Amino acid sequence: MSNSVPELAKGSKVLVSGASGFIAVHVVDELLKDGFEVVGTVRSAAKGDYLKDLFKGKPFSYVIVEDIGKDGAFDEAVKGVQGVAHTASPFHLKADDPEELIRPAVDGTIGILKSITKNGSDVKRVVVTSSVAAVAGDKTAPYTYTEDDWNDVSIKIVEEKGKDADGGHKYRASKTLAEKAAWDYSKENNVSYGLSTINPPFVFGPILHQVDKPESLNTSVANFYGILKGSKKEEDLPGPFGNWIDVREVALAHVKALTVPEAVGERFIISAGPFCIQDLTESILSIAPDTPGVPKGKPGAAKETTDPSKMTVCSGAKAGKILGIKYRSIEDSAKDMYDSLKAKGW
């Protein structure tokens, strides 16, 4: 990466890969609100047309990229754009062979960077959507993860166990290796654009993307929907469940990482902190007290359960300082997520 910091001016054209995804649609929305022109890559015309309708009257267009892992998949898409937000990546935990997850994740990330090298002479800034899966390893609580941490433990487990490795480790290894590959490529090729990565944990918040049935919801929102439908019992509520963030903060972080000079060459954990299922059930019951099947647990117990001095925390402080991200409450995020699900009649 060159030493000068390339500037991305308002009104520039930005490519958003995987534009029909849960996070990506919010990234597109935030870019359009901030005065950028957006080109999204989608796997089908149906997905693209949904977005065209969603962003009707705004400078949005789409191109079809059916397979992000295919050699040269983004060669045409990167032409004439000044910024790239690469959000596209496979997400499922059912792969038998870990390479089924790792290879598409790495190839999709390196592939778009190669396309930029080949045809993206106008590109000034690139943001890659990674995950705290590439950050958080096996540290014992209490521990605060920062951008200096890498999840090398999942890579090691997958190398040792192969197909017998846990699906979660296969996924986390794929995210870690894909992000490492992006940084390695940028350094080895002394790229002319500024690179940043965004590393969110569980992502909640309202859905904007095309989803026609609850079974097709993205993983984090599907967990919330399951709670609404009675999937949790009293005994499931107290334990810490991980760290969380609202999708709108993740989207804003992508825009800031594309535009803030100090973001170049940096990773950013976008995290509002730890949560437990009790947080979500309390939020649901405060909105709709008569929701059947949602356990009450012990109201107020969430604060004790998610005490940072007792668990592993993913710190969002750096993103707050450099990108100016302010984190909303889980109650507000849950309410908006609830409302967006109910708007679909679910």
mmCIF file of C-alpha atoms in Angstrom:
data_model
loop_
_atom_site.group_PDB
_atom_site.id
_atom_site.type_symbol
_atom_site.label_atom_id
_atom_site.label_comp_id
_atom_site.label_asym_id
_atom_site.label_seq_id
_atom_site.Cartn_x
_atom_site.Cartn_y
_atom_site.Cartn_z
ATOM 1 C CA MET A 1 0.000 0.000 0.000
ATOM 2 C CA SER A 2 1.410 3.377 -0.943
ATOM 3 C CA ASN A 3 2.197 5.953 1.742
ATOM 4 C CA SER A 4 -0.112 8.679 0.413
ATOM 5 C CA VAL A 5 -3.720 8.610 1.604
ATOM 6 C CA PRO A 6 -6.106 8.552 -1.375
ATOM 7 C CA GLU A 7 -9.208 10.686 -0.882
ATOM 8 C CA LEU A 8 -12.684 9.506 -1.869
ATOM 9 C CA ALA A 9 -14.759 12.575 -2.713
ATOM 10 C CA LYS A 10 -18.512 12.825 -2.129
ATOM 11 C CA GLY A 11 -20.384 11.905 -5.285
ATOM 12 C CA SER A 12 -17.826 9.241 -6.193
ATOM 13 C CA LYS A 13 -19.011 5.907 -7.560
ATOM 14 C CA VAL A 14 -18.712 3.009 -5.095
ATOM 15 C CA LEU A 15 -19.017 -0.694 -5.883
ATOM 16 C CA VAL A 16 -20.711 -2.816 -3.210
ATOM 17 C CA SER A 17 -20.204 -6.531 -3.766
ATOM 18 C CA GLY A 18 -22.886 -8.936 -2.578
ATOM 19 C CA ALA A 19 -25.253 -5.964 -2.470
ATOM 20 C CA SER A 20 -28.358 -8.021 -1.664
ATOM 21 C CA GLY A 21 -27.042 -9.216 1.711
ATOM 22 C CA PHE A 22 -28.303 -8.117 5.139
ATOM 23 C CA ILE A 23 -25.325 -5.858 5.886
ATOM 24 C CA ALA A 24 -24.700 -4.858 2.274
ATOM 25 C CA VAL A 25 -28.149 -3.345 1.667
ATOM 26 C CA HIS A 26 -27.608 -1.073 4.663
ATOM 27 C CA VAL A 27 -24.155 -0.153 3.308
ATOM 28 C CA VAL A 28 -25.778 0.795 -0.009
ATOM 29 C CA ASP A 29 -28.430 2.798 1.850
ATOM 30 C CA GLU A 30 -25.839 4.675 3.910
ATOM 31 C CA LEU A 31 -23.684 5.441 0.856
ATOM 32 C CA LEU A 32 -26.672 6.818 -1.046
ATOM 33 C CA LYS A 33 -27.712 8.958 1.930
ATOM 34 C CA ASP A 34 -24.160 10.308 2.063
ATOM 35 C CA GLY A 35 -24.228 11.432 -1.555
ATOM 36 C CA PHE A 36 -22.414 8.600 -3.316
ATOM 37 C CA GLU A 37 -23.380 6.810 -6.505
ATOM 38 C CA VAL A 38 -23.572 3.044 -5.952
ATOM 39 C CA VAL A 39 -23.147 0.007 -8.174
ATOM 40 C CA GLY A 40 -24.065 -3.288 -6.517
ATOM 41 C CA THR A 41 -23.104 -6.786 -7.566
ATOM 42 C CA VAL A 42 -25.844 -9.403 -7.224
ATOM 43 C CA ARG A 43 -26.203 -13.044 -8.230
ATOM 44 C CA SER A 44 -29.417 -12.574 -10.223
ATOM 45 C CA ALA A 45 -31.542 -9.945 -11.961
ATOM 46 C CA ALA A 46 -34.355 -10.614 -9.481
ATOM 47 C CA LYS A 47 -32.130 -9.577 -6.572
ATOM 48 C CA GLY A 48 -30.925 -6.539 -8.490
ATOM 49 C CA ASP A 49 -34.424 -5.451 -9.464
ATOM 50 C CA TYR A 50 -35.524 -5.656 -5.819
ATOM 51 C CA LEU A 51 -32.732 -3.220 -4.919
ATOM 52 C CA LYS A 52 -33.532 -0.930 -7.859
ATOM 53 C CA ASP A 53 -37.089 -0.700 -6.563
ATOM 54 C CA LEU A 54 -35.955 -0.230 -2.946
ATOM 55 C CA PHE A 55 -33.671 2.648 -3.951
ATOM 56 C CA LYS A 56 -35.924 4.068 -6.668
ATOM 57 C CA GLY A 57 -35.003 7.609 -7.662
ATOM 58 C CA LYS A 58 -31.488 7.299 -6.257
ATOM 59 C CA PRO A 59 -28.207 6.767 -8.152
ATOM 60 C CA PHE A 60 -28.121 2.972 -7.785
ATOM 61 C CA SER A 61 -27.460 0.377 -10.466
ATOM 62 C CA TYR A 62 -26.436 -3.261 -10.419
ATOM 63 C CA VAL A 63 -24.333 -5.790 -12.303
ATOM 64 C CA ILE A 64 -24.648 -9.560 -12.102
ATOM 65 C CA VAL A 65 -21.759 -11.602 -10.692
ATOM 66 C CA GLU A 66 -23.030 -15.148 -10.332
ATOM 67 C CA ASP A 67 -19.930 -16.692 -8.738
ATOM 68 C CA ILE A 68 -17.626 -14.469 -6.674
ATOM 69 C CA GLY A 69 -14.951 -17.192 -6.569
ATOM 70 C CA LYS A 70 -14.645 -17.436 -10.349
ATOM 71 C CA ASP A 71 -11.413 -16.112 -11.823
ATOM 72 C CA GLY A 72 -11.971 -12.568 -13.076
ATOM 73 C CA ALA A 73 -15.490 -12.399 -11.609
ATOM 74 C CA PHE A 74 -15.169 -8.684 -10.803
ATOM 75 C CA ASP A 75 -13.055 -7.619 -13.800
ATOM 76 C CA GLU A 76 -15.887 -5.642 -15.398
ATOM 77 C CA ALA A 77 -17.580 -4.497 -12.189
ATOM 78 C CA VAL A 78 -14.556 -2.547 -10.898
ATOM 79 C CA LYS A 79 -14.184 -0.427 -14.022
ATOM 80 C CA GLY A 80 -14.908 3.246 -13.436
ATOM 81 C CA VAL A 81 -15.517 3.068 -9.684
ATOM 82 C CA GLN A 82 -13.555 5.053 -7.099
ATOM 83 C CA GLY A 83 -14.410 3.014 -4.018
ATOM 84 C CA VAL A 84 -15.132 -0.643 -3.254
ATOM 85 C CA ALA A 85 -16.985 -2.163 -0.297
ATOM 86 C CA HIS A 86 -16.447 -5.916 -0.545
ATOM 87 C CA THR A 87 -19.161 -7.519 1.571
ATOM 88 C CA ALA A 88 -19.731 -10.718 -0.422
ATOM 89 C CA SER A 89 -18.677 -13.958 1.271
ATOM 90 C CA PRO A 90 -20.168 -17.405 1.823
ATOM 91 C CA PHE A 91 -21.770 -17.945 5.258
ATOM 92 C CA HIS A 92 -22.890 -21.418 6.258
ATOM 93 C CA LEU A 93 -21.599 -23.881 8.823
ATOM 94 C CA LYS A 94 -22.504 -27.152 7.123
ATOM 95 C CA ALA A 95 -19.458 -27.647 4.900
ATOM 96 C CA ASP A 96 -17.851 -31.065 5.319
ATOM 97 C CA ASP A 97 -14.530 -30.196 3.734
ATOM 98 C CA PRO A 98 -13.231 -26.918 5.268
ATOM 99 C CA GLU A 99 -11.938 -25.936 1.840
ATOM 100 C CA GLU A 100 -15.589 -25.579 0.769
ATOM 101 C CA LEU A 101 -15.718 -22.514 3.029
ATOM 102 C CA ILE A 102 -12.117 -21.333 2.974
ATOM 103 C CA ARG A 103 -11.460 -21.393 -0.767
ATOM 104 C CA PRO A 104 -14.523 -19.292 -1.810
ATOM 105 C CA ALA A 105 -13.865 -16.792 1.009
ATOM 106 C CA VAL A 106 -10.205 -16.348 0.102
ATOM 107 C CA ASP A 107 -10.721 -16.487 -3.668
ATOM 108 C CA GLY A 108 -13.609 -14.021 -3.515
ATOM 109 C CA THR A 109 -11.527 -11.541 -1.519
ATOM 110 C CA ILE A 110 -8.311 -11.897 -3.501
ATOM 111 C CA GLY A 111 -10.297 -12.066 -6.719
ATOM 112 C CA ILE A 112 -11.787 -8.608 -6.338
ATOM 113 C CA LEU A 113 -8.380 -7.168 -5.376
ATOM 114 C CA LYS A 114 -6.847 -8.758 -8.490
ATOM 115 C CA SER A 115 -9.650 -7.283 -10.578
ATOM 116 C CA ILE A 116 -8.887 -3.854 -9.100
ATOM 117 C CA THR A 117 -5.206 -4.298 -9.965
ATOM 118 C CA LYS A 118 -6.183 -5.264 -13.513
ATOM 119 C CA ASN A 119 -9.040 -2.854 -14.289
ATOM 120 C CA GLY A 120 -9.634 -0.608 -11.284
ATOM 121 C CA SER A 121 -7.196 2.198 -11.974
ATOM 122 C CA ASP A 122 -9.655 4.746 -10.548
ATOM 123 C CA VAL A 123 -10.099 2.935 -7.211
ATOM 124 C CA LYS A 124 -8.869 4.987 -4.265
ATOM 125 C CA ARG A 125 -10.299 3.169 -1.243
ATOM 126 C CA VAL A 126 -11.312 -0.434 -0.505
ATOM 127 C CA VAL A 127 -13.144 -1.752 2.551
ATOM 128 C CA VAL A 128 -13.427 -5.497 3.130
ATOM 129 C CA THR A 129 -16.151 -6.846 5.410
ATOM 130 C CA SER A 130 -14.461 -9.296 7.745
ATOM 131 C CA SER A 131 -15.728 -10.457 11.155
ATOM 132 C CA VAL A 132 -14.763 -10.752 14.811
ATOM 133 C CA ALA A 133 -14.459 -14.412 13.820
ATOM 134 C CA ALA A 134 -11.077 -13.320 12.441
ATOM 135 C CA VAL A 135 -10.212 -11.640 15.755
ATOM 136 C CA ALA A 136 -11.494 -13.685 18.695
ATOM 137 C CA GLY A 137 -9.693 -16.916 19.508
ATOM 138 C CA ASP A 138 -9.700 -18.936 22.704
ATOM 139 C CA LYS A 139 -8.698 -16.410 25.355
ATOM 140 C CA THR A 140 -10.022 -17.104 28.836
ATOM 141 C CA ALA A 141 -12.388 -14.560 30.375
ATOM 142 C CA PRO A 142 -11.945 -11.849 31.395
ATOM 143 C CA TYR A 143 -10.250 -10.642 28.217
ATOM 144 C CA THR A 144 -10.774 -7.700 25.862
ATOM 145 C CA TYR A 145 -10.134 -8.413 22.196
ATOM 146 C CA THR A 146 -8.758 -5.568 20.081
ATOM 147 C CA GLU A 147 -7.688 -5.181 16.468
ATOM 148 C CA ASP A 148 -4.242 -6.499 17.426
ATOM 149 C CA ASP A 149 -5.727 -9.961 17.990
ATOM 150 C CA TRP A 150 -6.026 -12.645 15.307
ATOM 151 C CA ASN A 151 -7.953 -15.908 15.517
ATOM 152 C CA ASP A 152 -5.087 -18.245 14.697
ATOM 153 C CA VAL A 153 -6.546 -20.999 16.882
ATOM 154 C CA SER A 154 -9.345 -21.824 14.410
ATOM 155 C CA ILE A 155 -6.824 -22.060 11.581
ATOM 156 C CA LYS A 156 -4.723 -24.453 13.645
ATOM 157 C CA ILE A 157 -7.715 -26.641 14.569
ATOM 158 C CA VAL A 158 -8.851 -26.864 10.941
ATOM 159 C CA GLU A 159 -5.323 -27.740 9.823
ATOM 160 C CA GLU A 160 -5.120 -30.483 12.444
ATOM 161 C CA LYS A 161 -8.647 -31.936 12.186
ATOM 162 C CA GLY A 162 -9.685 -31.150 8.614
ATOM 163 C CA LYS A 163 -13.192 -32.471 7.912
ATOM 164 C CA ASP A 164 -13.599 -33.427 11.572
ATOM 165 C CA ALA A 165 -13.197 -29.837 12.760
ATOM 166 C CA ASP A 166 -16.259 -28.112 14.211
ATOM 167 C CA GLY A 167 -18.299 -26.139 11.656
ATOM 168 C CA GLY A 168 -17.821 -22.961 13.645
ATOM 169 C CA HIS A 169 -14.040 -23.287 13.470
ATOM 170 C CA LYS A 170 -14.235 -23.928 9.717
ATOM 171 C CA TYR A 171 -16.216 -20.718 9.259
ATOM 172 C CA ARG A 172 -13.958 -18.691 11.575
ATOM 173 C CA ALA A 173 -10.854 -20.021 9.837
ATOM 174 C CA SER A 174 -12.312 -18.965 6.476
ATOM 175 C CA LYS A 175 -12.896 -15.405 7.708
ATOM 176 C CA THR A 176 -9.431 -15.192 9.270
ATOM 177 C CA LEU A 177 -7.624 -16.538 6.209
ATOM 178 C CA ALA A 178 -9.632 -14.315 3.851
ATOM 179 C CA GLU A 179 -8.765 -11.177 5.806
ATOM 180 C CA LYS A 180 -5.108 -12.147 6.142
ATOM 181 C CA ALA A 181 -5.026 -12.775 2.392
ATOM 182 C CA ALA A 182 -6.359 -9.262 1.734
ATOM 183 C CA TRP A 183 -3.694 -7.616 3.883
ATOM 184 C CA ASP A 184 -0.948 -9.807 2.414
ATOM 185 C CA TYR A 185 -2.037 -9.028 -1.146
ATOM 186 C CA SER A 186 -2.106 -5.273 -0.518
ATOM 187 C CA LYS A 187 1.398 -5.307 0.961
ATOM 188 C CA GLU A 188 2.961 -7.678 -1.554
ATOM 189 C CA ASN A 189 1.568 -5.707 -4.494
ATOM 190 C CA ASN A 190 2.093 -2.227 -3.009
ATOM 191 C CA VAL A 191 -1.421 -1.292 -4.070
ATOM 192 C CA SER A 192 -2.249 2.329 -4.816
ATOM 193 C CA TYR A 193 -5.550 2.362 -2.895
ATOM 194 C CA GLY A 194 -6.154 2.534 0.838
ATOM 195 C CA LEU A 195 -7.403 -0.718 2.423
ATOM 196 C CA SER A 196 -9.439 -1.112 5.624
ATOM 197 C CA THR A 197 -11.408 -3.991 7.147
ATOM 198 C CA ILE A 198 -14.600 -4.018 9.222
ATOM 199 C CA ASN A 199 -14.963 -6.740 11.878
ATOM 200 C CA PRO A 200 -18.480 -7.021 13.359
ATOM 201 C CA PRO A 201 -19.792 -9.660 15.828
ATOM 202 C CA PHE A 202 -23.486 -10.745 15.922
ATOM 203 C CA VAL A 203 -25.308 -8.198 13.763
ATOM 204 C CA PHE A 204 -28.863 -7.244 14.731
ATOM 205 C CA GLY A 205 -31.231 -4.532 13.528
ATOM 206 C CA PRO A 206 -33.925 -3.973 10.894
ATOM 207 C CA ILE A 207 -33.985 -5.946 7.656
ATOM 208 C CA LEU A 208 -33.944 -4.096 4.332
ATOM 209 C CA HIS A 209 -32.789 -6.939 2.113
ATOM 210 C CA GLN A 210 -35.008 -9.267 0.104
ATOM 211 C CA VAL A 211 -36.161 -12.198 2.199
ATOM 212 C CA ASP A 212 -39.421 -13.968 1.436
ATOM 213 C CA LYS A 213 -39.694 -16.349 4.377
ATOM 214 C CA PRO A 214 -38.342 -16.560 7.943
ATOM 215 C CA GLU A 215 -36.254 -19.613 7.041
ATOM 216 C CA SER A 216 -34.176 -17.397 4.736
ATOM 217 C CA LEU A 217 -33.251 -14.844 7.405
ATOM 218 C CA ASN A 218 -29.569 -14.207 8.038
ATOM 219 C CA THR A 219 -28.128 -16.023 11.049
ATOM 220 C CA SER A 220 -28.247 -13.256 13.674
ATOM 221 C CA VAL A 221 -31.768 -12.068 12.893
ATOM 222 C CA ALA A 222 -32.903 -15.691 12.614
ATOM 223 C CA ASN A 223 -31.773 -16.174 16.220
ATOM 224 C CA PHE A 224 -33.918 -13.223 17.285
ATOM 225 C CA TYR A 225 -36.880 -14.488 15.265
ATOM 226 C CA GLY A 226 -36.500 -17.880 16.941
ATOM 227 C CA ILE A 227 -36.812 -16.221 20.356
ATOM 228 C CA LEU A 228 -40.006 -14.516 19.178
ATOM 229 C CA LYS A 229 -41.372 -17.926 18.262
ATOM 230 C CA GLY A 230 -40.516 -19.583 21.571
ATOM 231 C CA SER A 231 -37.202 -21.277 20.788
ATOM 232 C CA LYS A 232 -35.636 -20.355 24.153
ATOM 233 C CA LYS A 233 -36.368 -21.633 27.656
ATOM 234 C CA GLU A 234 -35.741 -20.031 31.045
ATOM 235 C CA GLU A 235 -32.407 -21.846 31.384
ATOM 236 C CA ASP A 236 -31.154 -20.375 28.089
ATOM 237 C CA LEU A 237 -31.386 -16.757 29.227
ATOM 238 C CA PRO A 238 -28.591 -16.029 31.707
ATOM 239 C CA GLY A 239 -25.386 -17.105 29.963
ATOM 240 C CA PRO A 240 -23.312 -14.679 27.872
ATOM 241 C CA PHE A 241 -23.985 -15.166 24.163
ATOM 242 C CA GLY A 242 -21.194 -13.102 22.639
ATOM 243 C CA ASN A 243 -20.866 -9.520 21.426
ATOM 244 C CA TRP A 244 -23.297 -7.641 19.221
ATOM 245 C CA ILE A 245 -23.742 -4.618 16.959
ATOM 246 C CA ASP A 246 -26.568 -2.909 15.063
ATOM 247 C CA VAL A 247 -26.392 -3.274 11.285
ATOM 248 C CA ARG A 248 -26.697 0.501 10.822
ATOM 249 C CA GLU A 249 -23.486 1.076 12.774
ATOM 250 C CA VAL A 250 -21.773 -1.543 10.613
ATOM 251 C CA ALA A 251 -22.996 0.224 7.475
ATOM 252 C CA LEU A 252 -21.869 3.634 8.714
ATOM 253 C CA ALA A 253 -18.471 2.166 9.580
ATOM 254 C CA HIS A 254 -18.041 1.041 5.962
ATOM 255 C CA VAL A 255 -18.757 4.556 4.704
ATOM 256 C CA LYS A 256 -16.426 6.146 7.258
ATOM 257 C CA ALA A 257 -13.679 3.628 6.474
ATOM 258 C CA LEU A 258 -13.971 4.607 2.807
ATOM 259 C CA THR A 259 -13.653 8.318 3.558
ATOM 260 C CA VAL A 260 -11.728 8.989 6.787
ATOM 261 C CA PRO A 261 -7.984 9.356 6.029
ATOM 262 C CA GLU A 262 -6.935 7.753 9.329
ATOM 263 C CA ALA A 263 -8.837 4.573 8.411
ATOM 264 C CA VAL A 264 -6.346 3.513 5.752
ATOM 265 C CA GLY A 265 -4.383 0.412 6.705
ATOM 266 C CA GLU A 266 -6.561 -0.289 9.748
ATOM 267 C CA ARG A 267 -8.872 -3.014 11.035
ATOM 268 C CA PHE A 268 -11.984 -1.931 12.927
ATOM 269 C CA ILE A 269 -13.974 -4.006 15.389
ATOM 270 C CA ILE A 270 -17.521 -2.617 15.271
ATOM 271 C CA SER A 271 -18.999 -3.839 18.545
ATOM 272 C CA ALA A 272 -21.439 -2.407 21.085
ATOM 273 C CA GLY A 273 -20.296 -4.980 23.638
ATOM 274 C CA PRO A 274 -21.493 -8.247 25.168
ATOM 275 C CA PHE A 275 -25.087 -9.438 25.407
ATOM 276 C CA CYS A 276 -27.134 -12.385 26.594
ATOM 277 C CA ILE A 277 -30.491 -13.802 25.524
ATOM 278 C CA GLN A 278 -32.086 -12.093 28.549
ATOM 279 C CA ASP A 279 -31.336 -8.740 26.846
ATOM 280 C CA LEU A 280 -33.375 -9.770 23.829
ATOM 281 C CA THR A 281 -36.286 -11.329 25.712
ATOM 282 C CA GLU A 282 -36.607 -8.226 27.907
ATOM 283 C CA SER A 283 -36.628 -6.057 24.789
ATOM 284 C CA ILE A 284 -39.320 -8.182 23.155
ATOM 285 C CA LEU A 285 -41.512 -8.228 26.257
ATOM 286 C CA SER A 286 -41.173 -4.465 26.714
ATOM 287 C CA ILE A 287 -42.539 -4.017 23.172
ATOM 288 C CA ALA A 288 -45.129 -6.802 23.232
ATOM 289 C CA PRO A 289 -45.686 -8.068 26.812
ATOM 290 C CA ASP A 290 -48.136 -10.764 25.743
ATOM 291 C CA THR A 291 -45.853 -12.472 23.220
ATOM 292 C CA PRO A 292 -46.420 -16.208 23.811
ATOM 293 C CA GLY A 293 -43.471 -18.517 24.407
ATOM 294 C CA VAL A 294 -40.961 -15.807 25.324
ATOM 295 C CA PRO A 295 -39.522 -16.573 28.787
ATOM 296 C CA LYS A 296 -39.276 -13.721 31.292
ATOM 297 C CA GLY A 297 -36.218 -14.981 33.131
ATOM 298 C CA LYS A 298 -34.907 -12.587 35.757
ATOM 299 C CA PRO A 299 -35.418 -8.990 34.593
ATOM 300 C CA GLY A 300 -32.281 -6.933 35.149
ATOM 301 C CA ALA A 301 -30.035 -9.993 35.354
ATOM 302 C CA ALA A 302 -28.492 -9.253 31.961
ATOM 303 C CA LYS A 303 -26.256 -6.508 33.345
ATOM 304 C CA GLU A 304 -24.658 -8.910 35.804
ATOM 305 C CA THR A 305 -24.335 -11.647 33.190
ATOM 306 C CA THR A 306 -22.595 -9.369 30.683
ATOM 307 C CA ASP A 307 -20.273 -7.688 33.175
ATOM 308 C CA PRO A 308 -17.106 -7.034 31.089
ATOM 309 C CA SER A 309 -14.927 -7.980 34.060
ATOM 310 C CA LYS A 310 -16.299 -11.523 33.839
ATOM 311 C CA MET A 311 -16.253 -12.310 30.113
ATOM 312 C CA THR A 312 -14.517 -11.853 26.781
ATOM 313 C CA VAL A 313 -15.332 -8.507 25.200
ATOM 314 C CA CYS A 314 -14.729 -7.287 21.650
ATOM 315 C CA SER A 315 -13.804 -3.633 21.997
ATOM 316 C CA GLY A 316 -15.342 -1.124 19.592
ATOM 317 C CA ALA A 317 -13.334 1.749 21.068
ATOM 318 C CA LYS A 318 -11.029 2.217 18.083
ATOM 319 C CA ALA A 319 -13.960 2.593 15.671
ATOM 320 C CA GLY A 320 -15.501 5.076 18.069
ATOM 321 C CA LYS A 321 -12.325 7.144 18.180
ATOM 322 C CA ILE A 322 -11.237 7.061 14.516
ATOM 323 C CA LEU A 323 -14.519 6.576 12.654
ATOM 324 C CA GLY A 324 -16.748 8.427 15.117
ATOM 325 C CA ILE A 325 -19.111 5.480 15.523
ATOM 326 C CA LYS A 326 -21.632 5.851 18.347
ATOM 327 C CA TYR A 327 -23.303 2.663 19.540
ATOM 328 C CA ARG A 328 -27.059 2.502 20.103
ATOM 329 C CA SER A 329 -28.649 0.370 22.825
ATOM 330 C CA ILE A 330 -29.630 -3.248 22.287
ATOM 331 C CA GLU A 331 -33.182 -2.242 23.257
ATOM 332 C CA ASP A 332 -33.387 0.213 20.349
ATOM 333 C CA SER A 333 -31.851 -2.279 17.938
ATOM 334 C CA ALA A 334 -34.207 -5.041 19.068
ATOM 335 C CA LYS A 335 -37.261 -2.789 18.698
ATOM 336 C CA ASP A 336 -36.378 -1.853 15.127
ATOM 337 C CA MET A 337 -35.597 -5.478 14.296
ATOM 338 C CA TYR A 338 -38.931 -6.534 15.812
ATOM 339 C CA ASP A 339 -40.814 -3.869 13.846
ATOM 340 C CA SER A 340 -39.189 -4.890 10.547
ATOM 341 C CA LEU A 341 -40.160 -8.537 11.094
ATOM 342 C CA LYS A 342 -43.725 -7.638 12.049
ATOM 343 C CA ALA A 343 -43.981 -5.427 8.956
ATOM 344 C CA LYS A 344 -43.534 -8.623 6.946
ATOM 345 C CA GLY A 345 -46.316 -10.288 8.874
ATOM 346 C CA TRP A 346 -43.993 -12.636 10.748
#
